[in-house]
Amino acid sequence: MIRSLRRSLNRRRLRDEHYAHLFEPREDDEVVVLDTETTGLNPKKDTILSIGAVIIRDGRVLMSEAFERFIRPTKAISETSIKIHHLRACDLADAEAPDPVIRDLLDFISNRPIVGYYIGFDHAILSRYTRRLIGCALPNPTVELSSMYYRRYRKESSYAFVDLKFDTIMDALSLPQLGKHDALNDAIMSALIYLKLQTMPEYKGAYG
Amino acid sequence: MSFNDQKEFLREIVPFSELTETELNEAITAIEIGFYPQGIELITAGQPTDHLYLIIKGEVKAWSPEGELIRVYHAREGLDADAIIEGVSTARYEVTEDLICYELTATAFMKLFEGSEAFRDFYLLDVVERINYLKKRATDSDLSAFMVARVSDSYLHPPCILPPETPLVEGLRRSVAAKSSSMVIQRGGEYGIITDSDIKQWLASGTIDLEAPVASLARFPMIAVEADDFLFNVYLLLIQRNIKRVGVLREGELIGMLEQIDVLSYFANHSHLVTVKIEKAKTLDALREASLDYLNIVRKLYAQGVKARYIAKLVSEINRKVFVRLFEMILPEALQESCALIVMGSEGRGEQIIRTDQDNGLIIRDGIDIDPYRPYLDQLSETLVSFGYPACEGNIMVSNPYWSQSQSDYRQKIDRWIDTPEMESFMEFSIFFDSQCVAGDTSLLDALKTHLFARINTGNDVYMAHFAKLTTLFETPVGFFSTFLHRDREIDLKKAGIFPIVQGIRSLSLREEIHELSTVERIKKLSEAAVFDPDQAKELVEAFEVLFYLRLKQQLEALRSDATPTNTVTTDHLSKIQRDLLKDALQIVEQFKKFITRDFGLENLG
């Protein structure tokens, strides 16, 4: 109820009708798995440095249509972030301005649901860009991998703590690390997590 | 970025490693990542497949329509190229452990297949060629730092160059005068060749025409290399093409002929110094020092990519010289004339590269009392230990009275072995069967071998069969279609491959009365005797070489880190290429075991 209300509110804010299709419901079960690298961890202030995204169609990660773009930073990159993604300002000196990248990303995602690990963060930061660009927040529904994972793993550790660290999840699902952590690799690995979790039953509780 | 990671992954997989940058980039655009949970049928037998699956993680099993397990696929293996090429799959592929894989569309695969010769060859070559191909790569990549010798560093023979219209008889005259083993015919800017073995063949087939112009008989173009090519590559070329010589060009001009024998001696040259040192050693200490140098030679030769069996040959030559010197220095002269010092087992076959045990013994002429000489024999064994030949578990050495006995005692021993077919006697018999006299009176051993063959060949079929059955004593961990069956991380090369080949070949040699000792020589003789066909022989030699090479690699690495050399390799520590080599070799071993089982009728044996 509230969700649909918020959704129609968001729709009314859309300024560019070219993107009206983002609000259409999706007919097939395709999703986009997405990851961003940023200057820091504050979605209100920090900016995007790179975006990696892949489409999942018929149980396949479409590498041949993968999305990978880099954005020139307008503010300093925090030291903690550099340690994570190894992107320094000088690495991105020749990268693009944000607007064309975000527009292409919206075309790429279309009306597919967005899947990711702590996708709330990526969604929040991307919405800051889309609000400026097309007037509204990113309208696509999101799927949170860590909760998908939690719903399948809490049984084994009923009241205990379920470790939701990315690498822990990868290990627990015995998925391979494909190269280093960058936006596209993380998107691909997240896609594998998604595919694998989909084949596993959810835990409905002891009486469920 | 990520795309580079994908590329790196592909580059690791033969034959994608052979693609050009452009081809690889194109391949990347046609690749998706797939995930299939355990239990899914990936390819249906009798159906076409629209993808080549390259396993990133997981396991796939291939089943024949009759339900027989054909092959197990693991990471970095691709399936099923044949199904794409043939348009239909002959097997059923089932995911047996959650599968993550790259998927290359069949169309893109066929495009690579048609566009790249290296790629095509890989899928079409037969096993032997594939082994050579992989080995070439293995050596290429291991050795880059060592391949410094160039063709021009080796001795080049002056070519005997003839004008095209020269009559054959005149050409022969000139090549004999020039002491050349080949005639080179220059026609325009092109060279052709007639070799001595061509002449021999024409003579044998009666098709020789002495008046014919040489150009009409020669093979054009002659295989040639550049003067600044790496000598090592020429060595590989000679082996691959199975030729004895190549022409050497500089700026299109023939400057000389490079003979196989010279290439080999170039690589073996380092050994020369050691042998001189051994022969000149005046004290045991000097001898010991010289003999320990062998390890440096082995390292050098291995690094230069010389085949393990040639290294073995060289090492056994060195060892032989050491034995001779020790024999002369330690044993009293009176005894030297009345005995034969023999080396047995792998040392006897010339297949011991790294000193892992000493199997030796002494045959003493009848009527000589050995007891007064025992202290000298003890000294001989102890000295060998200090020279780095560890005392073997079985205590098979001259200090053990059981292995230093009179000739007639040995004769009785042989009879007893044959009359009591049980494990211990088989083992002792095997070791002795491979013996070689290194010093003293050779005829003492010759007579015993004659006796041995005579005993075997007088109705001892049952003994023979039990002896041959040892070939299948240990399991070879490989499936029907060349993949490690269980996911054995550790493979005992000796049990899985080397011993079965050695024992099987030993059994055949015993039956066919072949006197050669080295396994490769025995295989050649058996092939000549039509026990098996030349292709089978070639395959077996290649497999033996691979196993030998991998064991040597393992041993050298162990020695470098001060560990004890063993026979065990961990497949995880092997490169993809080496694992492929090993799989193919074990596959051949498995077939050979079946051959032995049939040939000796072992199915009916209790």
CSV table of N, CA and C in Angstrom, one decimal, chain B residues 311-414:
chain,number,residue,atom,x,y,z
B,311,ILE,N,68.5,-37.8,-20.1
B,311,ILE,CA,69.2,-37.4,-18.9
B,311,ILE,C,69.6,-38.7,-18.1
B,312,ALA,N,68.6,-39.6,-18.0
B,312,ALA,CA,68.8,-40.8,-17.3
B,312,ALA,C,70.0,-41.6,-17.9
B,313,LYS,N,70.0,-41.6,-19.2
B,313,LYS,CA,71.1,-42.3,-19.9
B,313,LYS,C,72.5,-41.8,-19.5
B,314,LEU,N,72.5,-40.5,-19.5
B,314,LEU,CA,73.8,-39.8,-19.2
B,314,LEU,C,74.2,-40.0,-17.7
B,315,VAL,N,73.2,-39.9,-16.8
B,315,VAL,CA,73.5,-40.1,-15.4
B,315,VAL,C,74.0,-41.6,-15.2
B,316,SER,N,73.3,-42.5,-15.9
B,316,SER,CA,73.8,-43.9,-15.6
B,316,SER,C,75.2,-44.1,-16.2
B,317,GLU,N,75.6,-43.4,-17.2
B,317,GLU,CA,76.9,-43.4,-17.7
B,317,GLU,C,77.9,-42.9,-16.6
B,318,ILE,N,77.5,-41.8,-16.0
B,318,ILE,CA,78.4,-41.3,-15.0
B,318,ILE,C,78.5,-42.2,-13.8
B,319,ASN,N,77.3,-42.8,-13.4
B,319,ASN,CA,77.3,-43.7,-12.3
B,319,ASN,C,78.2,-44.9,-12.6
B,320,ARG,N,78.1,-45.4,-13.8
B,320,ARG,CA,78.9,-46.5,-14.2
B,320,ARG,C,80.4,-46.3,-14.0
B,321,LYS,N,80.8,-45.1,-14.4
B,321,LYS,CA,82.2,-44.7,-14.2
B,321,LYS,C,82.6,-44.7,-12.7
B,322,VAL,N,81.6,-44.2,-11.9
B,322,VAL,CA,81.9,-44.1,-10.5
B,322,VAL,C,82.1,-45.5,-10.0
B,323,PHE,N,81.2,-46.4,-10.4
B,323,PHE,CA,81.2,-47.8,-9.9
B,323,PHE,C,82.6,-48.4,-10.3
B,324,VAL,N,83.0,-48.2,-11.5
B,324,VAL,CA,84.2,-48.8,-12.0
B,324,VAL,C,85.4,-48.3,-11.1
B,325,ARG,N,85.4,-47.0,-10.9
B,325,ARG,CA,86.5,-46.4,-10.1
B,325,ARG,C,86.5,-47.0,-8.7
B,326,LEU,N,85.3,-47.1,-8.1
B,326,LEU,CA,85.2,-47.6,-6.7
B,326,LEU,C,85.7,-49.1,-6.7
B,327,PHE,N,85.3,-49.8,-7.6
B,327,PHE,CA,85.6,-51.2,-7.8
B,327,PHE,C,87.2,-51.3,-7.8
B,328,GLU,N,87.8,-50.5,-8.6
B,328,GLU,CA,89.3,-50.5,-8.7
B,328,GLU,C,90.0,-50.0,-7.4
B,329,MET,N,89.4,-49.0,-6.8
B,329,MET,CA,90.0,-48.4,-5.7
B,329,MET,C,89.9,-49.2,-4.4
B,330,ILE,N,88.7,-49.9,-4.3
B,330,ILE,CA,88.5,-50.6,-3.0
B,330,ILE,C,88.7,-52.1,-3.0
B,331,LEU,N,88.3,-52.8,-4.0
B,331,LEU,CA,88.5,-54.2,-4.0
B,331,LEU,C,89.9,-54.7,-4.4
B,332,PRO,N,90.4,-55.7,-3.7
B,332,PRO,CA,91.8,-56.2,-4.0
B,332,PRO,C,91.8,-56.8,-5.4
B,333,GLU,N,92.9,-56.6,-6.1
B,333,GLU,CA,93.0,-57.0,-7.5
B,333,GLU,C,92.7,-58.5,-7.7
B,334,ALA,N,93.0,-59.3,-6.7
B,334,ALA,CA,92.8,-60.8,-6.9
B,334,ALA,C,91.3,-61.0,-7.0
B,335,LEU,N,90.5,-60.3,-6.3
B,335,LEU,CA,89.1,-60.4,-6.3
B,335,LEU,C,88.5,-59.8,-7.6
B,336,GLN,N,89.0,-58.7,-8.0
B,336,GLN,CA,88.5,-58.0,-9.2
B,336,GLN,C,88.4,-58.9,-10.4
B,337,GLU,N,89.4,-59.8,-10.6
B,337,GLU,CA,89.4,-60.6,-11.7
B,337,GLU,C,88.4,-61.8,-11.6
B,338,SER,N,87.9,-62.1,-10.4
B,338,SER,CA,87.1,-63.3,-10.2
B,338,SER,C,85.7,-62.9,-9.8
B,339,CYS,N,85.2,-61.7,-10.1
B,339,CYS,CA,83.9,-61.4,-9.8
B,339,CYS,C,83.3,-60.4,-10.8
B,340,ALA,N,82.0,-60.2,-10.7
B,340,ALA,CA,81.3,-59.2,-11.5
B,340,ALA,C,80.5,-58.4,-10.5
B,341,LEU,N,80.7,-57.0,-10.6
B,341,LEU,CA,79.9,-56.1,-9.9
B,341,LEU,C,78.7,-55.8,-10.7
B,342,ILE,N,77.5,-56.1,-10.2
B,342,ILE,CA,76.3,-55.8,-11.0
B,342,ILE,C,75.5,-54.7,-10.3
B,343,VAL,N,74.8,-53.9,-11.2
B,343,VAL,CA,73.8,-53.0,-10.6
B,343,VAL,C,72.5,-53.5,-11.1
B,344,MET,N,71.4,-53.4,-10.3
B,344,MET,CA,70.1,-54.0,-10.6
B,344,MET,C,69.0,-53.0,-10.6
B,345,GLY,N,67.8,-53.5,-10.9
B,345,GLY,CA,66.6,-52.6,-10.8
B,345,GLY,C,66.7,-51.4,-11.7
B,346,SER,N,66.3,-50.3,-11.2
B,346,SER,CA,66.3,-49.1,-12.0
B,346,SER,C,67.7,-48.7,-12.5
B,347,GLU,N,68.6,-48.9,-11.6
B,347,GLU,CA,70.0,-48.5,-11.9
B,347,GLU,C,70.5,-49.4,-13.0
B,348,GLY,N,70.1,-50.7,-13.0
B,348,GLY,CA,70.5,-51.6,-14.1
B,348,GLY,C,69.8,-51.2,-15.4
B,349,ARG,N,68.6,-50.7,-15.4
B,349,ARG,CA,67.9,-50.3,-16.6
B,349,ARG,C,68.4,-48.9,-17.1
B,350,GLY,N,69.2,-48.3,-16.2
B,350,GLY,CA,69.7,-46.9,-16.5
B,350,GLY,C,68.5,-45.9,-16.4
B,351,GLU,N,67.6,-46.1,-15.4
B,351,GLU,CA,66.5,-45.2,-15.3
B,351,GLU,C,66.4,-44.6,-13.9
B,352,GLN,N,67.6,-44.6,-13.2
B,352,GLN,CA,67.6,-43.9,-12.0
B,352,GLN,C,68.4,-42.5,-12.2
B,353,ILE,N,67.6,-41.4,-12.1
B,353,ILE,CA,68.3,-40.1,-12.3
B,353,ILE,C,68.8,-39.6,-10.9
B,354,ILE,N,67.8,-39.4,-10.0
B,354,ILE,CA,68.1,-39.0,-8.7
B,354,ILE,C,68.4,-40.3,-7.9
B,355,ARG,N,69.5,-40.2,-7.1
B,355,ARG,CA,69.9,-41.5,-6.4
B,355,ARG,C,68.9,-41.7,-5.3
B,356,THR,N,68.1,-42.7,-5.5
B,356,THR,CA,67.1,-43.0,-4.5
B,356,THR,C,67.4,-44.3,-3.7
B,357,ASP,N,68.1,-45.2,-4.3
B,357,ASP,CA,68.6,-46.4,-3.6
B,357,ASP,C,69.7,-47.0,-4.3
B,358,GLN,N,70.4,-47.9,-3.7
B,358,GLN,CA,71.4,-48.6,-4.4
B,358,GLN,C,71.1,-50.1,-4.5
B,359,ASP,N,70.8,-50.6,-5.6
B,359,ASP,CA,70.6,-52.0,-5.8
B,359,ASP,C,71.8,-52.6,-6.5
B,360,ASN,N,72.7,-53.2,-5.7
B,360,ASN,CA,73.8,-53.8,-6.4
B,360,ASN,C,74.2,-55.1,-5.7
B,361,GLY,N,75.0,-55.9,-6.4
B,361,GLY,CA,75.4,-57.1,-5.9
B,361,GLY,C,76.7,-57.6,-6.6
B,362,LEU,N,77.2,-58.7,-6.1
B,362,LEU,CA,78.5,-59.2,-6.6
B,362,LEU,C,78.3,-60.7,-6.9
B,363,ILE,N,78.7,-61.1,-8.2
B,363,ILE,CA,78.7,-62.5,-8.5
B,363,ILE,C,80.2,-63.0,-8.5
B,364,ILE,N,80.4,-64.0,-7.7
B,364,ILE,CA,81.8,-64.5,-7.5
B,364,ILE,C,82.0,-65.8,-8.2
B,365,ARG,N,83.1,-65.9,-8.9
B,365,ARG,CA,83.4,-67.1,-9.6
B,365,ARG,C,83.5,-68.3,-8.6
B,366,ASP,N,82.9,-69.4,-9.0
B,366,ASP,CA,82.9,-70.6,-8.1
B,366,ASP,C,84.3,-71.0,-7.7
B,367,GLY,N,84.4,-71.4,-6.4
B,367,GLY,CA,85.7,-71.9,-5.9
B,367,GLY,C,86.5,-70.8,-5.2
B,368,ILE,N,86.0,-69.6,-5.3
B,368,ILE,CA,86.7,-68.5,-4.5
B,368,ILE,C,86.0,-68.3,-3.2
B,369,ASP,N,86.8,-68.3,-2.1
B,369,ASP,CA,86.3,-68.0,-0.8
B,369,ASP,C,86.1,-66.5,-0.6
B,370,ILE,N,84.8,-66.1,-0.4
B,370,ILE,CA,84.5,-64.7,-0.4
B,370,ILE,C,84.7,-64.1,1.0
B,371,ASP,N,84.7,-65.0,2.1
B,371,ASP,CA,84.7,-64.5,3.4
B,371,ASP,C,85.8,-63.5,3.7
B,372,PRO,N,87.1,-63.8,3.3
B,372,PRO,CA,88.1,-62.9,3.6
B,372,PRO,C,87.9,-61.5,3.0
B,373,TYR,N,87.1,-61.4,2.0
B,373,TYR,CA,86.9,-60.2,1.3
B,373,TYR,C,85.7,-59.3,1.8
B,374,ARG,N,85.0,-60.0,2.7
B,374,ARG,CA,83.7,-59.3,3.2
B,374,ARG,C,84.0,-57.8,3.7
B,375,PRO,N,85.1,-57.6,4.4
B,375,PRO,CA,85.3,-56.2,4.9
B,375,PRO,C,85.4,-55.2,3.7
B,376,TYR,N,86.0,-55.6,2.6
B,376,TYR,CA,86.1,-54.7,1.4
B,376,TYR,C,84.7,-54.4,0.9
B,377,LEU,N,83.9,-55.5,0.9
B,377,LEU,CA,82.5,-55.3,0.3
B,377,LEU,C,81.7,-54.3,1.2
B,378,ASP,N,81.9,-54.5,2.5
B,378,ASP,CA,81.2,-53.5,3.4
B,378,ASP,C,81.7,-52.1,3.2
B,379,GLN,N,83.0,-52.0,2.9
B,379,GLN,CA,83.5,-50.6,2.7
B,379,GLN,C,82.9,-50.1,1.4
B,380,LEU,N,82.8,-50.9,0.4
B,380,LEU,CA,82.2,-50.5,-0.9
B,380,LEU,C,80.8,-49.9,-0.7
B,381,SER,N,80.0,-50.7,0.1
B,381,SER,CA,78.6,-50.2,0.3
B,381,SER,C,78.6,-48.9,1.1
B,382,GLU,N,79.4,-48.9,2.1
B,382,GLU,CA,79.5,-47.6,2.9
B,382,GLU,C,79.9,-46.4,2.1
B,383,THR,N,80.9,-46.7,1.3
B,383,THR,CA,81.3,-45.5,0.4
B,383,THR,C,80.2,-45.0,-0.5
B,384,LEU,N,79.5,-46.0,-1.0
B,384,LEU,CA,78.4,-45.6,-1.9
B,384,LEU,C,77.4,-44.8,-1.1
B,385,VAL,N,77.1,-45.1,0.1
B,385,VAL,CA,76.2,-44.3,0.9
B,385,VAL,C,76.7,-42.9,1.0
B,386,SER,N,78.0,-42.8,1.3
B,386,SER,CA,78.6,-41.5,1.5
B,386,SER,C,78.6,-40.7,0.2
B,387,PHE,N,78.5,-41.4,-1.0
B,387,PHE,CA,78.4,-40.8,-2.3
B,387,PHE,C,77.0,-40.4,-2.6
B,388,GLY,N,76.1,-40.6,-1.7
B,388,GLY,CA,74.7,-40.2,-1.9
B,388,GLY,C,73.8,-41.2,-2.5
B,389,TYR,N,74.3,-42.5,-2.5
B,389,TYR,CA,73.4,-43.6,-2.9
B,389,TYR,C,72.8,-44.2,-1.6
B,390,PRO,N,71.6,-43.8,-1.3
B,390,PRO,CA,71.0,-44.3,0.0
B,390,PRO,C,71.0,-45.8,0.1
B,391,ALA,N,71.2,-46.4,1.2
B,391,ALA,CA,71.1,-47.8,1.4
B,391,ALA,C,69.6,-48.1,1.2
B,392,CYS,N,69.3,-49.1,0.4
B,392,CYS,CA,67.8,-49.3,0.1
B,392,CYS,C,67.2,-50.2,1.2
B,393,GLU,N,65.9,-50.1,1.2
B,393,GLU,CA,65.1,-50.8,2.2
B,393,GLU,C,65.4,-52.3,2.2
B,394,GLY,N,65.4,-52.8,1.0
B,394,GLY,CA,65.6,-54.2,0.8
B,394,GLY,C,67.0,-54.7,1.1
B,395,ASN,N,67.9,-53.8,1.5
B,395,ASN,CA,69.3,-54.1,1.7
B,395,ASN,C,69.9,-54.9,0.6
B,396,ILE,N,69.6,-54.4,-0.6
B,396,ILE,CA,70.1,-55.1,-1.8
B,396,ILE,C,71.5,-54.4,-2.2
B,397,MET,N,72.5,-54.9,-1.5
B,397,MET,CA,73.8,-54.3,-1.8
B,397,MET,C,74.9,-55.3,-1.5
B,398,VAL,N,76.1,-55.0,-2.0
B,398,VAL,CA,77.2,-56.0,-1.9
B,398,VAL,C,77.6,-56.4,-0.4
B,399,SER,N,77.3,-55.5,0.5
B,399,SER,CA,77.6,-55.8,1.9
B,399,SER,C,76.7,-56.9,2.4
B,400,ASN,N,75.6,-57.1,1.8
B,400,ASN,CA,74.6,-58.2,2.2
B,400,ASN,C,75.0,-59.5,1.5
B,401,PRO,N,75.4,-60.5,2.3
B,401,PRO,CA,75.9,-61.8,1.8
B,401,PRO,C,74.9,-62.4,0.8
B,402,TYR,N,73.6,-62.1,1.0
B,402,TYR,CA,72.6,-62.7,0.1
B,402,TYR,C,72.8,-62.2,-1.3
B,403,TRP,N,73.3,-61.0,-1.5
B,403,TRP,CA,73.5,-60.5,-2.9
B,403,TRP,C,75.0,-60.5,-3.3
B,404,SER,N,75.9,-61.1,-2.5
B,404,SER,CA,77.2,-61.3,-3.0
B,404,SER,C,77.6,-62.7,-2.8
B,405,GLN,N,77.3,-63.5,-3.8
B,405,GLN,CA,77.4,-64.9,-3.7
B,405,GLN,C,78.1,-65.5,-4.9
B,406,SER,N,78.4,-66.8,-4.8
B,406,SER,CA,79.1,-67.4,-6.0
B,406,SER,C,78.1,-67.6,-7.1
B,407,GLN,N,78.6,-67.8,-8.3
B,407,GLN,CA,77.8,-68.0,-9.5
B,407,GLN,C,76.8,-69.1,-9.3
B,408,SER,N,77.2,-70.2,-8.7
B,408,SER,CA,76.3,-71.3,-8.6
B,408,SER,C,75.2,-71.1,-7.5
B,409,ASP,N,75.6,-70.3,-6.5
B,409,ASP,CA,74.6,-69.9,-5.6
B,409,ASP,C,73.5,-69.0,-6.3
B,410,TYR,N,74.0,-68.1,-7.2
B,410,TYR,CA,73.0,-67.3,-7.9
B,410,TYR,C,72.1,-68.2,-8.8
B,411,ARG,N,72.7,-69.2,-9.4
B,411,ARG,CA,72.0,-70.1,-10.2
B,411,ARG,C,70.8,-70.8,-9.4
B,412,GLN,N,71.2,-71.2,-8.3
B,412,GLN,CA,70.2,-71.8,-7.4
B,412,GLN,C,69.1,-70.8,-7.0
B,413,LYS,N,69.6,-69.6,-6.8
B,413,LYS,CA,68.6,-68.5,-6.4
B,413,LYS,C,67.6,-68.3,-7.5
B,414,ILE,N,68.1,-68.3,-8.7
B,414,ILE,CA,67.2,-68.1,-9.9
B,414,ILE,C,66.2,-69.3,-9.9
